[in-house]
C-alpha cells in the first residue's frame, strides 16, 4: 500500500489491513499514533519518506512484531521517544535517512541516537543513520547490536570514538 498525502496533517488508520505486508507513506504531515500497526499483523516493511512528522507516540510500533524493515526519511519536528522499538523482535533493518529542510544546508530533523534505546532481544543486521547529530561514538550506543553486519553513520559530525564501541559487534563486515 502506498499513501501519498496532501500537505495537511494525516493520521493513518490501518483498520482492516490484516493482510498488508508493505506500507509506504510519503509527503505531507503525519502523526504516528499509538499502536497504529496493531491492525496489520503481517506488516513486514514500513517506509515513511519525504514527510513532516509532527508526533511519534512511544507505542507507535507496538503490535508490529512482524516488522522487519523500518525506513524513515523524514523531517522530524519531535524527538523519537524512548521505547519506540520495544517488541520489534523481528526488525532487521533500521534506516534513518535524513531529510534536509527547505533552507539549504539546514537539517530540521535531529535524532539523538542515545535516547533511542534498542532492545537487547533484537535481530538488527543493518543500521543506517545519515546526517544526524552524532559527535561521539560511545560503547553503550551499540551494546545491543550484536547481530549487526552493516553500520552506516555518514554525514554526522563524529569527533571521537570511545574504546570498546564496536566490541560486541562481532558480525560487522
Coordinates of N, CA and C in Angstrom, one line a residue:
X1 N 0.8 -1.2 0.0 CA 0.0 0.0 0.0 C 0.9 1.2 0.0
X2 N 0.6 2.1 -0.9 CA 1.3 3.4 -0.9 C 0.3 4.5 -0.7
X3 N 0.7 5.4 0.2 CA -0.2 6.5 0.5 C 0.6 7.8 0.4
X4 N 0.2 8.6 -0.6 CA 0.8 10.0 -0.7 C -0.3 11.0 -0.3
X5 N 0.1 11.7 0.7 CA -0.9 12.6 1.3 C -0.8 14.0 0.8
X6 N -1.9 14.8 0.9 CA -1.8 16.2 0.7 C -1.0 16.9 1.8
X7 N -0.8 18.2 1.7 CA 0.1 18.8 2.7 C -0.5 18.9 4.1
X8 N -1.8 18.6 4.3 CA -2.4 18.7 5.7 C -2.0 17.5 6.5
X9 N -2.3 17.6 7.8 CA -2.0 16.6 8.8 C -2.7 15.3 8.5
X10 N -2.0 14.2 8.5 CA -2.6 12.8 8.2 C -2.3 12.0 9.5
X11 N -3.3 11.2 9.9 CA -3.2 10.3 10.9 C -3.7 8.9 10.4
X12 N -2.8 8.1 9.9 CA -3.2 6.9 9.2 C -3.9 5.9 10.1
X13 N -4.9 5.2 9.6 CA -5.6 4.2 10.3 C -5.5 2.9 9.5
X14 N -4.9 1.9 10.0 CA -4.8 0.7 9.2 C -5.8 -0.4 9.5
X15 N -7.0 0.1 10.0 CA -8.1 -0.8 10.3 C -8.5 -1.6 9.0
X16 N -8.5 -2.9 9.2 CA -8.9 -3.8 8.0 C -7.7 -4.1 7.1
X17 N -6.5 -3.8 7.6 CA -5.3 -4.1 6.8 C -4.6 -5.4 7.3
X18 N -5.3 -6.4 7.7 CA -4.7 -7.6 8.3 C -3.9 -8.4 7.3
X19 N -3.9 -8.1 6.0 CA -3.1 -8.9 5.0 C -2.0 -8.0 4.5
X20 N -1.9 -6.7 4.9 CA -0.9 -5.8 4.4 C 0.5 -6.2 4.8
X21 N 1.4 -6.2 3.9 CA 2.8 -6.6 4.2 C 3.8 -5.5 4.0
X22 N 3.5 -4.5 3.1 CA 4.4 -3.4 2.9 C 3.6 -2.1 2.9
X23 N 4.1 -1.0 3.5 CA 3.5 0.2 3.6 C 4.4 1.4 3.3
X24 N 4.1 2.2 2.4 CA 4.9 3.4 2.1 C 4.0 4.6 2.3
X25 N 4.4 5.5 3.2 CA 3.8 6.8 3.4 C 4.7 7.9 3.0
X26 N 4.2 8.8 2.2 CA 5.0 9.9 1.8 C 4.3 11.2 1.5
X27 N 5.0 12.2 1.8 CA 4.6 13.6 1.6 C 3.5 14.1 2.6
X28 N 3.5 15.3 2.9 CA 2.5 15.9 3.8 C 3.0 15.8 5.2
X29 N 2.1 16.0 6.1 CA 2.3 15.9 7.6 C 1.7 14.7 8.2
X30 N 2.4 14.2 9.2 CA 2.0 12.9 9.7 C 2.1 12.8 11.2
X31 N 1.1 12.3 11.9 CA 1.1 12.0 13.3 C 1.1 10.5 13.3
X32 N 2.1 9.9 14.0 CA 2.2 8.4 14.2 C 1.7 8.1 15.6
X33 N 0.4 7.6 15.6 CA -0.2 7.4 16.9 C 0.1 6.0 17.5
X34 N -0.4 5.8 18.7 CA -0.1 4.6 19.4 C -0.8 3.4 18.7
X35 N 0.0 2.3 18.7 CA -0.5 1.0 18.1 C -1.1 1.1 16.7
X36 N -0.5 2.0 15.9 CA -1.0 2.2 14.5 C -1.0 0.9 13.7
X37 N 0.0 0.0 14.1 CA 0.2 -1.2 13.3 C -0.4 -2.4 13.9
X38 N -1.2 -2.3 14.9 CA -1.8 -3.4 15.6 C -2.8 -4.1 14.7
X39 N -3.4 -3.4 13.7 CA -4.4 -4.0 12.8 C -3.7 -4.5 11.5
X40 N -2.4 -4.5 11.5 CA -1.7 -5.0 10.3 C -0.6 -6.0 10.8
X41 N -1.0 -7.2 11.3 CA -0.1 -8.2 11.9 C 0.9 -8.8 11.0
X42 N 0.7 -8.7 9.7 CA 1.6 -9.3 8.7 C 2.5 -8.3 8.1
X43 N 2.5 -7.0 8.6 CA 3.3 -5.9 8.0 C 4.8 -6.2 8.3
X44 N 5.5 -6.3 7.2 CA 7.0 -6.6 7.2 C 7.8 -5.4 6.9
X45 N 7.3 -4.4 6.2 CA 8.2 -3.3 5.8 C 7.4 -2.0 5.9
X46 N 7.9 -1.0 6.5 CA 7.3 0.4 6.6 C 8.4 1.4 6.1
X47 N 8.0 2.2 5.2 CA 8.8 3.3 4.7 C 8.1 4.6 4.8
X48 N 8.6 5.5 5.5 CA 8.0 6.8 5.6 C 8.9 7.8 5.0
X49 N 8.6 8.4 3.9 CA 9.5 9.3 3.1 C 9.0 10.7 2.9
X50 N 9.9 11.6 2.9 CA 9.6 13.0 2.5 C 8.3 13.5 3.2
X51 N 8.3 13.2 4.5 CA 7.1 13.5 5.3 C 7.5 14.3 6.5
X52 N 6.7 15.3 6.9 CA 6.9 16.1 8.1 C 6.2 15.4 9.2
X53 N 7.0 14.7 10.1 CA 6.4 14.0 11.2 C 6.3 14.9 12.4
X54 N 5.1 15.2 12.8 CA 4.8 16.1 13.9 C 4.9 15.4 15.2
X55 N 4.5 14.2 15.3 CA 4.5 13.5 16.6 C 4.6 12.0 16.3
X56 N 5.4 11.3 17.2 CA 5.5 9.9 17.2 C 5.3 9.4 18.6
X57 N 4.2 8.6 18.8 CA 3.9 8.1 20.1 C 4.9 7.0 20.5
X58 N 5.3 6.9 21.7 CA 6.2 5.8 22.2 C 5.7 4.4 21.9
X59 N 4.4 4.2 21.8 CA 3.8 2.9 21.5 C 3.4 2.8 20.0
X60 N 3.9 3.6 19.1 CA 3.5 3.7 17.7 C 3.7 2.3 17.0
X61 N 4.8 1.6 17.3 CA 5.1 0.4 16.6 C 4.7 -0.8 17.4
X62 N 4.1 -0.7 18.6 CA 3.7 -1.8 19.3 C 2.6 -2.6 18.5
X63 N 2.7 -3.9 18.5 CA 1.8 -4.7 17.7 C 2.5 -5.0 16.3
X64 N 3.7 -4.4 16.1 CA 4.3 -4.7 14.8 C 5.4 -5.7 14.9
X65 N 5.1 -6.8 15.6 CA 6.2 -7.8 15.8 C 6.6 -8.5 14.6
X66 N 5.9 -8.4 13.5 CA 6.3 -9.0 12.2 C 7.2 -8.0 11.4
X67 N 7.3 -6.8 11.8 CA 8.1 -5.8 11.1 C 9.5 -6.1 11.0
X68 N 10.1 -6.1 9.8 CA 11.5 -6.5 9.5 C 12.3 -5.3 9.1
X69 N 11.6 -4.3 8.4 CA 12.3 -3.1 7.9 C 11.6 -1.9 8.2
X70 N 12.3 -0.9 8.8 CA 11.7 0.4 9.1 C 12.7 1.5 8.5
X71 N 12.1 2.2 7.5 CA 12.9 3.3 6.9 C 12.2 4.6 7.2
X72 N 13.0 5.6 7.7 CA 12.4 6.9 8.0 C 13.3 7.9 7.3
X73 N 12.7 8.6 6.3 CA 13.4 9.7 5.5 C 12.5 10.8 5.7
X74 N 12.6 11.5 6.8 CA 11.6 12.5 7.3 C 12.2 13.8 7.8
X75 N 11.3 14.7 7.9 CA 11.6 15.9 8.7 C 10.9 15.7 10.0
X76 N 11.7 15.7 11.0 CA 11.1 15.4 12.3 C 11.0 16.6 13.2
X77 N 9.8 16.9 13.6 CA 9.5 18.1 14.4 C 9.3 17.7 15.9
X78 N 9.7 16.5 16.2 CA 9.6 15.9 17.5 C 10.8 15.0 17.7
X79 N 11.0 14.5 18.9 CA 12.1 13.5 19.1 C 11.5 12.1 19.0
X80 N 12.4 11.2 18.7 CA 12.0 9.8 18.7 C 11.9 9.4 20.2
X81 N 10.8 8.9 20.6 CA 10.6 8.6 22.0 C 11.4 7.3 22.4
X82 N 11.8 7.3 23.7 CA 12.4 6.1 24.2 C 11.4 4.9 24.3
X83 N 11.8 3.7 23.9 CA 11.0 2.6 23.9 C 10.2 2.4 22.6
X84 N 10.5 3.2 21.6 CA 9.8 3.1 20.3 C 10.0 1.7 19.7
X85 N 11.1 1.1 19.9 CA 11.4 -0.2 19.2 C 11.1 -1.4 20.1
X86 N 10.6 -1.2 21.3 CA 10.3 -2.3 22.1 C 9.3 -3.2 21.5
X87 N 9.5 -4.5 21.5 CA 8.6 -5.5 20.9 C 8.8 -5.8 19.5
X88 N 9.7 -5.1 18.8 CA 10.0 -5.3 17.4 C 11.2 -6.3 17.3
X89 N 10.9 -7.5 17.7 CA 12.0 -8.6 17.8 C 12.4 -9.1 16.4
X90 N 11.6 -8.9 15.4 CA 12.0 -9.4 14.1 C 12.6 -8.3 13.2
X91 N 12.7 -7.1 13.7 CA 13.3 -6.0 13.0 C 14.7 -6.3 12.6
X92 N 15.0 -6.2 11.3 CA 16.4 -6.5 10.8 C 17.1 -5.2 10.2
X93 N 16.2 -4.3 9.8 CA 16.8 -3.1 9.1 C 16.2 -1.8 9.7
X94 N 17.0 -1.0 10.2 CA 16.6 0.4 10.7 C 17.4 1.3 9.8
X95 N 16.7 2.1 9.0 CA 17.3 3.0 8.0 C 16.8 4.4 8.3
X96 N 17.6 5.2 9.0 CA 17.3 6.6 9.3 C 18.0 7.5 8.2
X97 N 17.3 7.6 7.0 CA 17.8 8.5 6.0 C 17.3 9.9 6.5
X98 N 18.1 10.9 6.2 CA 17.7 12.2 6.7 C 17.1 13.0 5.6
X99 N 16.3 14.0 6.0 CA 15.7 14.9 5.0 C 16.2 16.3 5.3
X100 N 16.8 17.0 4.4 CA 17.3 18.3 4.6 C 16.1 19.3 4.3
X101 N 15.8 20.2 5.2 CA 14.7 21.1 5.0 C 14.8 22.1 3.9
X102 N 13.8 22.9 3.8 CA 13.7 23.8 2.7 C 14.9 24.9 2.6
X103 N 15.4 25.2 3.8 CA 16.6 26.1 3.8 C 17.8 25.3 3.5
X104 N 18.5 25.6 2.4 CA 19.6 24.8 2.0 C 20.7 24.6 3.1
X105 N 21.0 23.4 3.4 CA 22.0 23.0 4.3 C 21.5 23.0 5.8
X106 N 20.2 23.2 6.0 CA 19.7 23.2 7.4 C 19.0 21.9 7.6
X107 N 19.5 21.2 8.6 CA 18.9 19.9 8.9 C 17.8 20.1 10.0
X108 N 16.6 19.9 9.7 CA 15.5 20.1 10.6 C 15.2 19.0 11.5
X109 N 15.6 17.8 11.2 CA 15.3 16.6 11.9 C 16.5 16.0 12.6
X110 N 16.7 16.4 13.8 CA 17.9 15.8 14.5 C 17.4 14.7 15.5
X111 N 18.0 13.6 15.3 CA 17.6 12.4 16.2 C 18.8 12.2 17.1
X112 N 18.5 12.1 18.4 CA 19.6 11.8 19.4 C 19.6 10.3 19.5
X113 N 20.6 9.7 18.9 CA 20.7 8.2 18.9 C 20.7 7.6 20.3
X114 N 21.3 8.4 21.3 CA 21.4 7.9 22.6 C 20.0 7.7 23.3
X115 N 19.0 8.5 22.9 CA 17.7 8.4 23.6 C 16.9 7.3 23.0
X116 N 17.3 6.8 21.8 CA 16.5 5.7 21.1 C 17.2 4.4 21.5
X117 N 16.6 3.8 22.5 CA 17.2 2.5 23.0 C 16.7 1.3 22.2
X118 N 17.6 0.5 21.8 CA 17.3 -0.7 21.0 C 17.2 -1.8 22.0
X119 N 16.1 -2.6 22.0 CA 16.0 -3.7 23.0 C 17.1 -4.8 22.7
X120 N 17.5 -5.4 23.8 CA 18.5 -6.5 23.7 C 18.2 -7.6 22.9
X121 N 16.9 -8.0 22.8 CA 16.4 -9.1 22.0 C 16.1 -8.8 20.6
X122 N 17.0 -8.1 19.9 CA 16.8 -7.7 18.5 C 17.6 -8.5 17.6
X123 N 17.2 -8.5 16.3 CA 17.9 -9.2 15.2 C 18.4 -8.2 14.1
X124 N 18.7 -7.0 14.6 CA 19.0 -5.9 13.6 C 20.4 -6.2 12.9
X125 N 20.3 -6.3 11.6 CA 21.5 -6.6 10.8 C 22.0 -5.4 10.1
X126 N 21.2 -4.4 9.8 CA 21.5 -3.2 9.0 C 21.0 -2.0 9.8
X127 N 22.0 -1.0 10.0 CA 21.6 0.2 10.7 C 22.2 1.4 10.0
X128 N 21.4 2.3 9.5 CA 22.0 3.5 8.8 C 21.4 4.7 9.5
X129 N 22.3 5.6 9.8 CA 21.9 6.9 10.5 C 22.7 8.0 9.8
X130 N 22.0 8.7 8.8 CA 22.7 9.7 8.0 C 22.3 11.1 8.4
X131 N 23.3 12.0 8.4 CA 23.1 13.4 8.6 C 22.4 13.7 10.0
X132 N 22.9 13.0 11.0 CA 22.4 13.2 12.3 C 23.2 14.1 13.1
X133 N 23.1 14.0 14.4 CA 23.9 14.9 15.3 C 24.9 14.1 16.1
X134 N 25.4 13.0 15.6 CA 26.3 12.2 16.4 C 27.7 12.8 16.3
X135 N 28.2 13.2 17.5 CA 29.5 13.8 17.6 C 30.5 12.8 18.2
X136 N 30.0 11.9 19.0 CA 30.9 10.9 19.7 C 30.2 9.6 19.7
X137 N 31.1 8.5 19.4 CA 30.6 7.2 19.5 C 31.0 6.6 20.8
X138 N 30.0 6.2 21.6 CA 30.2 5.6 22.9 C 29.9 4.1 22.9
X139 N 30.6 3.4 23.7 CA 30.4 1.9 23.8 C 29.0 1.5 24.0
X140 N 28.2 2.3 24.9 CA 26.9 1.9 25.2 C 25.9 2.2 24.1
X141 N 26.2 3.0 23.1 CA 25.3 3.3 22.0 C 24.9 2.0 21.2
X142 N 25.8 1.1 21.1 CA 25.6 0.0 20.2 C 25.7 -1.4 21.0
X143 N 25.5 -1.3 22.2 CA 25.7 -2.5 23.1 C 24.7 -3.6 22.7
X144 N 23.5 -3.3 22.2 CA 22.5 -4.3 21.8 C 22.5 -4.7 20.4
X145 N 23.5 -4.3 19.6 CA 23.6 -4.5 18.2 C 24.5 -5.7 17.9
X146 N 24.3 -6.8 18.6 CA 25.2 -8.0 18.5 C 25.1 -8.7 17.1
X147 N 24.0 -8.6 16.4 CA 23.7 -9.3 15.1 C 24.1 -8.4 13.9
X148 N 24.5 -7.1 14.2 CA 24.7 -6.2 13.1 C 25.8 -6.6 12.2
X149 N 25.5 -6.5 10.9 CA 26.5 -6.8 9.9 C 26.9 -5.6 9.1
X150 N 26.0 -4.6 9.0 CA 26.3 -3.3 8.3 C 25.9 -2.1 9.1
X151 N 26.9 -1.2 9.3 CA 26.6 0.1 10.1 C 27.1 1.2 9.2
X152 N 26.2 2.2 9.0 CA 26.5 3.4 8.2 C 26.2 4.6 9.0
X153 N 27.2 5.4 9.2 CA 27.0 6.7 10.0 C 27.5 7.9 9.2
X154 N 27.0 8.0 8.0 CA 27.5 9.0 7.1 C 27.0 10.4 7.4
X155 N 27.7 11.4 7.1 CA 27.4 12.8 7.3 C 27.0 13.2 8.7
X156 N 27.6 12.6 9.7 CA 27.5 13.0 11.0 C 28.7 13.8 11.4
X157 N 28.8 14.4 12.5 CA 29.9 15.2 13.0 C 30.8 14.4 14.0
X158 N 31.2 13.2 13.7 CA 31.9 12.4 14.6 C 33.3 12.9 14.9
X159 N 33.5 13.3 16.2 CA 34.8 13.8 16.6 C 35.6 12.8 17.4
X160 N 34.9 11.9 18.0 CA 35.7 10.9 18.8 C 34.9 9.6 18.9
X161 N 35.7 8.5 19.0 CA 35.2 7.2 19.2 C 35.8 6.6 20.5
X162 N 34.9 6.3 21.4 CA 35.4 5.7 22.7 C 35.8 4.3 22.5
X163 N 36.8 3.8 23.4 CA 37.2 2.4 23.3 C 36.0 1.5 23.6
X164 N 36.0 0.3 23.0 CA 35.0 -0.7 23.1 C 33.7 -0.4 22.5
X165 N 33.6 0.6 21.6 CA 32.4 1.0 20.9 C 31.9 -0.2 20.1
X166 N 32.8 -0.9 19.4 CA 32.4 -1.9 18.5 C 32.7 -3.3 19.0
X167 N 33.0 -3.4 20.3 CA 33.4 -4.7 20.8 C 32.4 -5.8 20.6
X168 N 31.1 -5.6 20.9 CA 30.1 -6.6 20.8 C 29.6 -6.8 19.4
X169 N 30.0 -6.1 18.4 CA 29.6 -6.2 17.1 C 30.5 -7.2 16.3
X170 N 30.5 -8.4 16.7 CA 31.4 -9.4 16.1 C 31.0 -9.9 14.7
X171 N 29.8 -9.5 14.3 CA 29.3 -9.9 13.0 C 29.5 -8.8 11.9
X172 N 30.0 -7.6 12.3 CA 30.2 -6.5 11.4 C 31.1 -6.8 10.3
X173 N 30.7 -6.5 9.1 CA 31.5 -6.8 7.9 C 32.5 -5.6 7.7

